[in-house]
PDB file of C-alpha atoms in Angstrom:
ATOM      1  CA  MET A  94       0.000   0.000   0.000  1.00  0.00           C
ATOM      2  CA  ARG A  95       1.367   3.480  -0.887  1.00  0.00           C
ATOM      3  CA  LEU A  96       2.293   6.009   1.813  1.00  0.00           C
ATOM      4  CA  THR A  97      -0.526   8.390   0.810  1.00  0.00           C
ATOM      5  CA  SER A  98      -3.108   5.593   1.169  1.00  0.00           C
ATOM      6  CA  ILE A  99      -1.775   4.697   4.602  1.00  0.00           C
ATOM      7  CA  ARG A 100      -2.006   8.336   5.712  1.00  0.00           C
ATOM      8  CA  LYS A 101      -5.610   8.598   4.440  1.00  0.00           C
ATOM      9  CA  LEU A 102      -6.557   5.389   6.305  1.00  0.00           C
ATOM     10  CA  ALA A 103      -5.008   6.655   9.549  1.00  0.00           C
ATOM     11  CA  SER A 104      -6.703  10.020   9.171  1.00  0.00           C
ATOM     12  CA  THR A 105     -10.106   8.381   8.574  1.00  0.00           C
ATOM     13  CA  ARG A 106      -9.771   6.166  11.630  1.00  0.00           C
ATOM     14  CA  ARG A 107      -8.748   9.155  13.844  1.00  0.00           C
ATOM     15  CA  ALA A 108     -11.811  11.036  12.631  1.00  0.00           C
ATOM     16  CA  LEU A 109     -14.133   8.115  13.414  1.00  0.00           C
ATOM     17  CA  LEU A 110     -12.666   7.684  16.883  1.00  0.00           C
ATOM     18  CA  ALA A 111     -13.038  11.428  17.513  1.00  0.00           C
ATOM     19  CA  MET A 112     -16.726  11.158  16.570  1.00  0.00           C
ATOM     20  CA  ALA A 113     -17.084   8.220  18.925  1.00  0.00           C
ATOM     21  CA  PHE A 114     -15.667  10.083  21.907  1.00  0.00           C
ATOM     22  CA  SER A 115     -17.864  13.094  21.031  1.00  0.00           C
ATOM     23  CA  GLY A 116     -20.959  10.891  21.264  1.00  0.00           C
ATOM     24  CA  PHE A 117     -21.781  10.851  17.555  1.00  0.00           C
ATOM     25  CA  LEU A 118     -20.652   7.253  16.953  1.00  0.00           C
ATOM     26  CA  SER A 119     -20.170   4.253  19.230  1.00  0.00           C
ATOM     27  CA  PRO A 120     -16.536   3.181  19.794  1.00  0.00           C
ATOM     28  CA  ALA A 121     -17.445  -0.319  18.624  1.00  0.00           C
ATOM     29  CA  LEU A 122     -18.701   0.970  15.279  1.00  0.00           C
ATOM     30  CA  ALA A 123     -15.634   3.166  14.957  1.00  0.00           C
ATOM     31  CA  LEU A 124     -13.333   0.219  15.451  1.00  0.00           C
ATOM     32  CA  ASP A 125     -15.460  -1.947  13.140  1.00  0.00           C
ATOM     33  CA  ALA A 126     -14.834   0.567  10.401  1.00  0.00           C
ATOM     34  CA  THR A 127     -11.216  -0.566  10.224  1.00  0.00           C
ATOM     35  CA  PRO A 128     -10.752  -2.614   7.048  1.00  0.00           C
ATOM     36  CA  ALA A 129     -10.712  -6.402   7.621  1.00  0.00           C
ATOM     37  CA  PRO A 130      -7.385  -8.185   7.282  1.00  0.00           C
ATOM     38  CA  ALA A 131      -6.645  -9.996   4.064  1.00  0.00           C
ATOM     39  CA  VAL A 132      -8.226 -13.469   3.750  1.00  0.00           C
ATOM     40  CA  ALA A 133      -5.764 -16.301   4.254  1.00  0.00           C
ATOM     41  CA  PRO A 134      -5.072 -18.365   1.149  1.00  0.00           C
ATOM     42  CA  ALA A 135      -7.262 -21.446   0.690  1.00  0.00           C
ATOM     43  CA  ALA A 136      -5.905 -24.792   1.838  1.00  0.00           C
ATOM     44  CA  LYS A 137      -4.230 -26.940  -0.771  1.00  0.00           C
ATOM     45  CA  PRO A 138      -6.843 -29.265  -2.314  1.00  0.00           C
ATOM     46  CA  ALA A 139      -6.466 -33.003  -1.900  1.00  0.00           C
ATOM     47  CA  SER A 140      -4.449 -34.564  -4.689  1.00  0.00           C
ATOM     48  CA  VAL A 141      -6.592 -37.705  -4.952  1.00  0.00           C
ATOM     49  CA  THR A 142     -10.321 -38.323  -4.471  1.00  0.00           C
ATOM     50  CA  ILE A 143     -11.653 -41.757  -3.511  1.00  0.00           C
ATOM     51  CA  PHE A 144     -15.271 -42.929  -3.715  1.00  0.00           C
ATOM     52  CA  ALA A 145     -15.619 -45.857  -1.327  1.00  0.00           C
ATOM     53  CA  ALA A 146     -18.224 -48.164   0.190  1.00  0.00           C
ATOM     54  CA  ALA A 147     -19.433 -46.930   3.583  1.00  0.00           C
ATOM     55  CA  SER A 148     -18.244 -50.077   5.356  1.00  0.00           C
ATOM     56  CA  LEU A 149     -14.631 -49.129   4.565  1.00  0.00           C
ATOM     57  CA  LYS A 150     -14.653 -45.902   6.568  1.00  0.00           C
ATOM     58  CA  ASN A 151     -12.637 -46.851   9.660  1.00  0.00           C
ATOM     59  CA  ALA A 152      -9.999 -48.834   7.793  1.00  0.00           C
ATOM     60  CA  LEU A 153      -9.692 -46.467   4.841  1.00  0.00           C
ATOM     61  CA  ASP A 154      -9.504 -43.385   7.060  1.00  0.00           C
ATOM     62  CA  GLU A 155      -6.586 -45.019   8.876  1.00  0.00           C
ATOM     63  CA  ALA A 156      -4.888 -45.967   5.608  1.00  0.00           C
ATOM     64  CA  ALA A 157      -5.347 -42.417   4.266  1.00  0.00           C
ATOM     65  CA  ALA A 158      -3.828 -40.952   7.442  1.00  0.00           C
ATOM     66  CA  LEU A 159      -0.846 -43.269   7.035  1.00  0.00           C
ATOM     67  CA  TRP A 160      -0.496 -42.180   3.393  1.00  0.00           C
ATOM     68  CA  LYS A 161      -0.465 -38.530   4.441  1.00  0.00           C
ATOM     69  CA  SER A 162       2.169 -39.210   7.101  1.00  0.00           C
ATOM     70  CA  ARG A 163       4.354 -40.830   4.423  1.00  0.00           C
ATOM     71  CA  THR A 164       3.822 -38.324   1.608  1.00  0.00           C
ATOM     72  CA  GLY A 165       2.283 -35.156   3.051  1.00  0.00           C
ATOM     73  CA  GLU A 166      -0.566 -35.521   0.554  1.00  0.00           C
ATOM     74  CA  ASP A 167      -4.214 -35.191   1.624  1.00  0.00           C
ATOM     75  CA  VAL A 168      -6.829 -37.641   0.363  1.00  0.00           C
ATOM     76  CA  SER A 169     -10.498 -36.751  -0.098  1.00  0.00           C
ATOM     77  CA  ILE A 170     -12.849 -39.695   0.536  1.00  0.00           C
ATOM     78  CA  SER A 171     -16.593 -39.850  -0.118  1.00  0.00           C
ATOM     79  CA  TYR A 172     -18.406 -42.745   1.582  1.00  0.00           C
ATOM     80  CA  ALA A 173     -21.814 -44.106   0.607  1.00  0.00           C
ATOM     81  CA  ALA A 174     -23.477 -47.223  -0.748  1.00  0.00           C
ATOM     82  CA  SER A 175     -21.569 -48.643  -3.714  1.00  0.00           C
ATOM     83  CA  PHE A 176     -24.113 -48.349  -6.507  1.00  0.00           C
ATOM     84  CA  PRO A 177     -25.118 -44.728  -5.771  1.00  0.00           C
ATOM     85  CA  LEU A 178     -21.397 -43.871  -5.825  1.00  0.00           C
ATOM     86  CA  ALA A 179     -21.052 -45.608  -9.185  1.00  0.00           C
ATOM     87  CA  ARG A 180     -23.984 -43.589 -10.508  1.00  0.00           C
ATOM     88  CA  GLN A 181     -22.340 -40.382  -9.261  1.00  0.00           C
ATOM     89  CA  ILE A 182     -19.182 -41.264 -11.190  1.00  0.00           C
ATOM     90  CA  GLU A 183     -21.325 -41.929 -14.242  1.00  0.00           C
ATOM     91  CA  ALA A 184     -22.873 -38.487 -13.804  1.00  0.00           C
ATOM     92  CA  GLY A 185     -19.427 -36.886 -13.865  1.00  0.00           C
ATOM     93  CA  ALA A 186     -18.510 -36.632 -10.181  1.00  0.00           C
ATOM     94  CA  PRO A 187     -14.736 -36.143  -9.831  1.00  0.00           C
ATOM     95  CA  ALA A 188     -13.278 -39.390  -8.481  1.00  0.00           C
ATOM     96  CA  ASP A 189      -9.854 -40.925  -9.081  1.00  0.00           C
ATOM     97  CA  ILE A 190     -10.294 -44.268  -7.296  1.00  0.00           C
ATOM     98  CA  PHE A 191     -13.411 -46.363  -6.742  1.00  0.00           C
ATOM     99  CA  ILE A 192     -13.701 -49.105  -4.106  1.00  0.00           C
ATOM    100  CA  GLY A 193     -17.050 -50.892  -4.052  1.00  0.00           C
ATOM    101  CA  ALA A 194     -18.465 -53.553  -1.759  1.00  0.00           C
ATOM    102  CA  ASP A 195     -19.648 -55.772  -4.594  1.00  0.00           C
ATOM    103  CA  VAL A 196     -18.472 -56.775  -8.052  1.00  0.00           C
ATOM    104  CA  GLU A 197     -21.725 -55.586  -9.636  1.00  0.00           C
ATOM    105  CA  SER A 198     -21.050 -51.890  -8.928  1.00  0.00           C
ATOM    106  CA  MET A 199     -17.569 -52.155 -10.409  1.00  0.00           C
ATOM    107  CA  ALA A 200     -18.913 -54.113 -13.387  1.00  0.00           C
ATOM    108  CA  TYR A 201     -21.447 -51.328 -13.974  1.00  0.00           C
ATOM    109  CA  LEU A 202     -18.646 -48.783 -14.252  1.00  0.00           C
ATOM    110  CA  ALA A 203     -16.590 -51.120 -16.401  1.00  0.00           C
ATOM    111  CA  ASP A 204     -19.488 -51.556 -18.830  1.00  0.00           C
ATOM    112  CA  LYS A 205     -19.721 -47.778 -19.086  1.00  0.00           C
ATOM    113  CA  LYS A 206     -15.934 -47.585 -19.687  1.00  0.00           C
ATOM    114  CA  LEU A 207     -15.575 -45.402 -16.592  1.00  0.00           C
ATOM    115  CA  ILE A 208     -12.679 -47.292 -14.995  1.00  0.00           C
ATOM    116  CA  ALA A 209      -9.178 -48.155 -16.180  1.00  0.00           C
ATOM    117  CA  PRO A 210      -9.733 -51.926 -16.620  1.00  0.00           C
ATOM    118  CA  GLU A 211      -6.079 -52.891 -16.255  1.00  0.00           C
ATOM    119  CA  THR A 212      -6.081 -51.450 -12.704  1.00  0.00           C
ATOM    120  CA  ARG A 213      -9.114 -53.393 -11.476  1.00  0.00           C
ATOM    121  CA  LYS A 214      -8.399 -55.809  -8.636  1.00  0.00           C
ATOM    122  CA  ASP A 215     -10.352 -57.695  -5.966  1.00  0.00           C
ATOM    123  CA  LEU A 216      -8.895 -56.085  -2.852  1.00  0.00           C
ATOM    124  CA  LEU A 217     -10.813 -57.251   0.229  1.00  0.00           C
ATOM    125  CA  GLY A 218     -13.282 -59.779   1.570  1.00  0.00           C
ATOM    126  CA  ASN A 219     -15.788 -59.596   4.432  1.00  0.00           C
ATOM    127  CA  GLU A 220     -18.364 -61.599   6.407  1.00  0.00           C
ATOM    128  CA  LEU A 221     -22.112 -61.046   6.874  1.00  0.00           C
ATOM    129  CA  VAL A 222     -23.383 -61.030  10.464  1.00  0.00           C
ATOM    130  CA  LEU A 223     -26.479 -60.370  12.549  1.00  0.00           C
ATOM    131  CA  VAL A 224     -26.036 -57.807  15.322  1.00  0.00           C
ATOM    132  CA  ALA A 225     -28.030 -56.649  18.337  1.00  0.00           C
ATOM    133  CA  PRO A 226     -27.532 -53.769  20.781  1.00  0.00           C
ATOM    134  CA  LYS A 227     -24.783 -54.453  23.321  1.00  0.00           C
ATOM    135  CA  SER A 228     -27.353 -54.207  26.120  1.00  0.00           C
ATOM    136  CA  ALA A 229     -29.691 -56.805  24.607  1.00  0.00           C
ATOM    137  CA  ALA A 230     -30.405 -59.932  26.622  1.00  0.00           C
ATOM    138  CA  GLY A 231     -28.750 -63.037  25.247  1.00  0.00           C
ATOM    139  CA  ASP A 232     -25.698 -63.406  23.079  1.00  0.00           C
ATOM    140  CA  SER A 233     -27.052 -65.466  20.199  1.00  0.00           C
ATOM    141  CA  VAL A 234     -30.031 -65.598  17.855  1.00  0.00           C
ATOM    142  CA  ALA A 235     -30.930 -68.724  15.929  1.00  0.00           C
ATOM    143  CA  LEU A 236     -31.172 -68.185  12.172  1.00  0.00           C
ATOM    144  CA  THR A 237     -34.694 -69.611  12.149  1.00  0.00           C
ATOM    145  CA  LYS A 238     -38.210 -68.184  12.020  1.00  0.00           C
ATOM    146  CA  GLU A 239     -38.580 -68.825  15.738  1.00  0.00           C
ATOM    147  CA  GLY A 240     -35.238 -67.209  16.491  1.00  0.00           C
ATOM    148  CA  PHE A 241     -36.037 -64.032  14.585  1.00  0.00           C
ATOM    149  CA  ALA A 242     -39.566 -63.829  15.991  1.00  0.00           C
ATOM    150  CA  ALA A 243     -38.278 -64.079  19.554  1.00  0.00           C
ATOM    151  CA  ALA A 244     -35.547 -61.479  19.022  1.00  0.00           C
ATOM    152  CA  LEU A 245     -37.564 -58.989  16.958  1.00  0.00           C
ATOM    153  CA  LYS A 246     -40.857 -59.161  18.866  1.00  0.00           C
ATOM    154  CA  ASP A 247     -42.584 -55.958  17.696  1.00  0.00           C
ATOM    155  CA  GLY A 248     -39.347 -54.381  16.466  1.00  0.00           C
ATOM    156  CA  ARG A 249     -37.767 -54.183  13.036  1.00  0.00           C
ATOM    157  CA  LEU A 250     -34.738 -55.644  11.301  1.00  0.00           C
ATOM    158  CA  SER A 251     -32.394 -52.948   9.983  1.00  0.00           C
ATOM    159  CA  MET A 252     -30.452 -53.730   6.826  1.00  0.00           C
ATOM    160  CA  GLY A 253     -29.219 -52.004   3.699  1.00  0.00           C
ATOM    161  CA  ASP A 254     -31.743 -51.486   0.934  1.00  0.00           C
ATOM    162  CA  PRO A 255     -31.301 -54.499  -1.400  1.00  0.00           C
ATOM    163  CA  ALA A 256     -32.028 -52.227  -4.363  1.00  0.00           C
ATOM    164  CA  SER A 257     -28.825 -50.223  -3.903  1.00  0.00           C
ATOM    165  CA  VAL A 258     -26.759 -51.387  -0.922  1.00  0.00           C
ATOM    166  CA  PRO A 259     -24.499 -54.456  -1.343  1.00  0.00           C
ATOM    167  CA  ALA A 260     -24.927 -55.523   2.299  1.00  0.00           C
ATOM    168  CA  GLY A 261     -28.672 -55.446   1.716  1.00  0.00           C
ATOM    169  CA  LYS A 262     -28.314 -57.622  -1.380  1.00  0.00           C
ATOM    170  CA  TYR A 263     -26.196 -60.135   0.509  1.00  0.00           C
ATOM    171  CA  GLY A 264     -28.646 -60.013   3.410  1.00  0.00           C
ATOM    172  CA  GLN A 265     -31.676 -60.663   1.224  1.00  0.00           C
ATOM    173  CA  ALA A 266     -29.879 -63.533  -0.494  1.00  0.00           C
ATOM    174  CA  ALA A 267     -28.873 -65.089   2.831  1.00  0.00           C
ATOM    175  CA  LEU A 268     -32.346 -64.787   4.324  1.00  0.00           C
ATOM    176  CA  THR A 269     -33.870 -66.253   1.155  1.00  0.00           C
ATOM    177  CA  LYS A 270     -31.423 -69.171   1.207  1.00  0.00           C
ATOM    178  CA  LEU A 271     -32.319 -69.853   4.841  1.00  0.00           C
ATOM    179  CA  GLY A 272     -36.062 -69.666   4.117  1.00  0.00           C
ATOM    180  CA  LEU A 273     -36.507 -66.516   6.221  1.00  0.00           C
ATOM    181  CA  TRP A 274     -37.040 -63.708   3.719  1.00  0.00           C
ATOM    182  CA  ASP A 275     -40.817 -64.077   3.410  1.00  0.00           C
ATOM    183  CA  GLU A 276     -41.022 -64.131   7.189  1.00  0.00           C
ATOM    184  CA  VAL A 277     -38.956 -61.019   7.948  1.00  0.00           C
ATOM    185  CA  GLN A 278     -39.166 -58.718   4.908  1.00  0.00           C
ATOM    186  CA  GLY A 279     -42.318 -57.066   6.248  1.00  0.00           C
ATOM    187  CA  LYS A 280     -40.375 -56.126   9.376  1.00  0.00           C
ATOM    188  CA  ALA A 281     -37.323 -54.844   7.546  1.00  0.00           C
ATOM    189  CA  ALA A 282     -36.168 -51.243   7.983  1.00  0.00           C
ATOM    190  CA  PHE A 283     -34.171 -50.509   4.845  1.00  0.00           C
ATOM    191  CA  ALA A 284     -31.245 -48.106   5.202  1.00  0.00           C
ATOM    192  CA  ASP A 285     -29.318 -46.115   2.589  1.00  0.00           C
ATOM    193  CA  SER A 286     -26.001 -47.708   3.610  1.00  0.00           C
ATOM    194  CA  VAL A 287     -24.715 -50.484   5.829  1.00  0.00           C
ATOM    195  CA  ARG A 288     -23.413 -47.885   8.299  1.00  0.00           C
ATOM    196  CA  SER A 289     -26.908 -46.416   8.603  1.00  0.00           C
ATOM    197  CA  ALA A 290     -28.241 -49.905   9.350  1.00  0.00           C
ATOM    198  CA  LEU A 291     -25.538 -50.284  11.998  1.00  0.00           C
ATOM    199  CA  LEU A 292     -26.496 -46.942  13.530  1.00  0.00           C
ATOM    200  CA  PHE A 293     -30.105 -48.028  13.999  1.00  0.00           C
ATOM    201  CA  VAL A 294     -28.926 -50.975  16.099  1.00  0.00           C
ATOM    202  CA  SER A 295     -26.256 -49.100  18.031  1.00  0.00           C
ATOM    203  CA  ARG A 296     -28.867 -46.515  19.074  1.00  0.00           C
ATOM    204  CA  GLY A 297     -31.274 -49.256  20.134  1.00  0.00           C
ATOM    205  CA  GLU A 298     -33.808 -48.195  17.505  1.00  0.00           C
ATOM    206  CA  THR A 299     -33.980 -51.723  16.094  1.00  0.00           C
ATOM    207  CA  PRO A 300     -33.345 -54.968  18.006  1.00  0.00           C
ATOM    208  CA  LEU A 301     -31.490 -56.619  15.110  1.00  0.00           C
ATOM    209  CA  GLY A 302     -29.493 -55.596  12.064  1.00  0.00           C
ATOM    210  CA  ILE A 303     -27.617 -57.225   9.202  1.00  0.00           C
ATOM    211  CA  VAL A 304     -24.168 -55.722   8.635  1.00  0.00           C
ATOM    212  CA  TYR A 305     -20.625 -56.794   7.855  1.00  0.00           C
ATOM    213  CA  ALA A 306     -18.364 -58.233  10.531  1.00  0.00           C
ATOM    214  CA  THR A 307     -16.111 -55.203  10.108  1.00  0.00           C
ATOM    215  CA  ASP A 308     -18.995 -52.845  10.911  1.00  0.00           C
ATOM    216  CA  ALA A 309     -19.769 -54.786  14.078  1.00  0.00           C
ATOM    217  CA  LYS A 310     -16.121 -54.521  15.062  1.00  0.00           C
ATOM    218  CA  ALA A 311     -16.178 -50.767  14.492  1.00  0.00           C
ATOM    219  CA  SER A 312     -19.046 -50.137  16.931  1.00  0.00           C
ATOM    220  CA  PRO A 313     -18.711 -50.678  20.688  1.00  0.00           C
ATOM    221  CA  ASP A 314     -22.497 -50.468  21.038  1.00  0.00           C
ATOM    222  CA  VAL A 315     -23.416 -53.671  19.183  1.00  0.00           C
ATOM    223  CA  LYS A 316     -22.592 -57.361  19.449  1.00  0.00           C
ATOM    224  CA  ILE A 317     -22.652 -60.175  16.934  1.00  0.00           C
ATOM    225  CA  VAL A 318     -25.446 -62.619  17.708  1.00  0.00           C
ATOM    226  CA  ALA A 319     -25.215 -64.778  14.563  1.00  0.00           C
ATOM    227  CA  ARG A 320     -22.994 -65.284  11.519  1.00  0.00           C
ATOM    228  CA  PHE A 321     -24.564 -66.094   8.172  1.00  0.00           C
ATOM    229  CA  PRO A 322     -23.151 -69.186   6.444  1.00  0.00           C
ATOM    230  CA  ALA A 323     -20.693 -68.277   3.682  1.00  0.00           C
ATOM    231  CA  ASP A 324     -22.673 -70.367   1.186  1.00  0.00           C
ATOM    232  CA  SER A 325     -25.907 -68.470   1.894  1.00  0.00           C
ATOM    233  CA  HIS A 326     -24.863 -65.563  -0.346  1.00  0.00           C
ATOM    234  CA  LYS A 327     -22.302 -64.617  -2.979  1.00  0.00           C
ATOM    235  CA  PRO A 328     -18.756 -64.023  -1.746  1.00  0.00           C
ATOM    236  CA  ILE A 329     -18.385 -60.515  -0.336  1.00  0.00           C
ATOM    237  CA  VAL A 330     -15.720 -58.869  -2.487  1.00  0.00           C
ATOM    238  CA  TYR A 331     -14.434 -55.289  -2.519  1.00  0.00           C
ATOM    239  CA  PRO A 332     -12.949 -54.454  -5.933  1.00  0.00           C
ATOM    240  CA  ILE A 333     -10.727 -51.424  -6.472  1.00  0.00           C
ATOM    241  CA  ALA A 334      -9.747 -49.537  -9.637  1.00  0.00           C
ATOM    242  CA  LEU A 335      -8.657 -46.202 -11.009  1.00  0.00           C
ATOM    243  CA  THR A 336     -11.427 -44.324 -12.748  1.00  0.00           C
ATOM    244  CA  ALA A 337     -11.075 -43.436 -16.402  1.00  0.00           C
ATOM    245  CA  ALA A 338     -10.943 -39.771 -15.365  1.00  0.00           C
ATOM    246  CA  ALA A 339      -7.931 -40.190 -13.058  1.00  0.00           C
ATOM    247  CA  LYS A 340      -5.000 -38.036 -14.168  1.00  0.00           C
ATOM    248  CA  GLY A 341      -1.328 -37.910 -13.241  1.00  0.00           C
ATOM    249  CA  GLU A 342       0.830 -40.093 -11.046  1.00  0.00           C
ATOM    250  CA  ALA A 343      -0.734 -39.352  -7.639  1.00  0.00           C
ATOM    251  CA  PRO A 344      -3.787 -41.642  -8.070  1.00  0.00           C
ATOM    252  CA  LYS A 345      -1.560 -44.458  -9.359  1.00  0.00           C
ATOM    253  CA  LYS A 346       0.779 -44.161  -6.390  1.00  0.00           C
ATOM    254  CA  LEU A 347      -2.092 -44.129  -3.903  1.00  0.00           C
ATOM    255  CA  LEU A 348      -3.685 -47.130  -5.602  1.00  0.00           C
ATOM    256  CA  ALA A 349      -0.414 -49.067  -5.259  1.00  0.00           C
ATOM    257  CA  PHE A 350      -0.207 -48.050  -1.597  1.00  0.00           C
ATOM    258  CA  LEU A 351      -3.754 -49.257  -0.879  1.00  0.00           C
ATOM    259  CA  GLU A 352      -2.892 -52.599  -2.466  1.00  0.00           C
ATOM    260  CA  GLY A 353       0.346 -52.855  -0.497  1.00  0.00           C
ATOM    261  CA  PRO A 354       1.384 -54.273   2.894  1.00  0.00           C
ATOM    262  CA  GLU A 355       1.145 -51.045   4.919  1.00  0.00           C
ATOM    263  CA  ALA A 356      -2.500 -50.407   4.021  1.00  0.00           C
ATOM    264  CA  ALA A 357      -3.220 -54.131   4.442  1.00  0.00           C
ATOM    265  CA  LYS A 358      -2.494 -53.784   8.160  1.00  0.00           C
ATOM    266  CA  ALA A 359      -5.188 -51.111   8.495  1.00  0.00           C
ATOM    267  CA  PHE A 360      -7.707 -53.280   6.647  1.00  0.00           C
ATOM    268  CA  GLU A 361      -6.865 -56.423   8.620  1.00  0.00           C
ATOM    269  CA  LYS A 362      -7.098 -54.481  11.884  1.00  0.00           C
ATOM    270  CA  GLN A 363     -10.772 -53.826  11.104  1.00  0.00           C
ATOM    271  CA  GLY A 364     -11.427 -57.458  10.197  1.00  0.00           C
ATOM    272  CA  PHE A 365     -11.177 -57.385   6.405  1.00  0.00           C
ATOM    273  CA  VAL A 366      -9.674 -60.305   4.548  1.00  0.00           C
ATOM    274  CA  ILE A 367      -6.917 -59.394   2.089  1.00  0.00           C
ATOM    275  CA  LEU A 368      -7.517 -60.923  -1.339  1.00  0.00           C
ATOM    276  CA  SER A 369      -4.596 -61.596  -3.652  1.00  0.00           C
ATOM    277  CA  GLY A 370      -6.321 -62.385  -6.949  1.00  0.00           C
ATOM    278  CA  LYS A 371      -7.518 -60.004  -9.614  1.00  0.00           C
TER     279      LYS A 371
END
């Protein structure tokens, strides 16, 4: 700022303060008339954006923090149900890496040529479980009509919406295989993600919920009361890939990190199974 401008600013402020002490203007308004300081520069944007299944939150947040400690680079992560995330990518949402909770969501993007196919890999596995609030009486529920009736009573069964949430699809398939779907679907409370279904149980709003084993591990307010047989539904697979829109080396480096041994520790800590095949 030039010297003349500085002198004018000082003169204006002295005049305002003089008016304040003369009773024509409050001191607060006089001081408020001082120009605001310059706005600090905006924070550096994250170099890579990940769209990931909601059930990955705890593990992926830890892996992203480890990545930042190694590289100094921030990672932006959007969590939701897999298929809605895939549809957002289709609509042009800026994502560099996609990690779904089922092969169908990844296949949808592949069919639309929205991923880099050579980077696609089956990264993780999981287990489907039935949970109840930690305070609930009893530590097990039989996967039978009688078992569900006794545990639910007049309550509802929270689970992901089978129309869009992979955990809901696996849950519907498992209940159908066990001959329970017709019995319990009228009592189902469908959620927009597996973490929302978990929240209903952890708050005691529903007496039972179907989630992944990793979700149950992430919440201290629920307990596993049954495990669905592995052959009652398709294998639970989390595929990962770069999107077709990913640019530069940063997304490639982060992808390699997430597939590597350091990130594997964060995933295994939350109960995920590391898959080696593509």
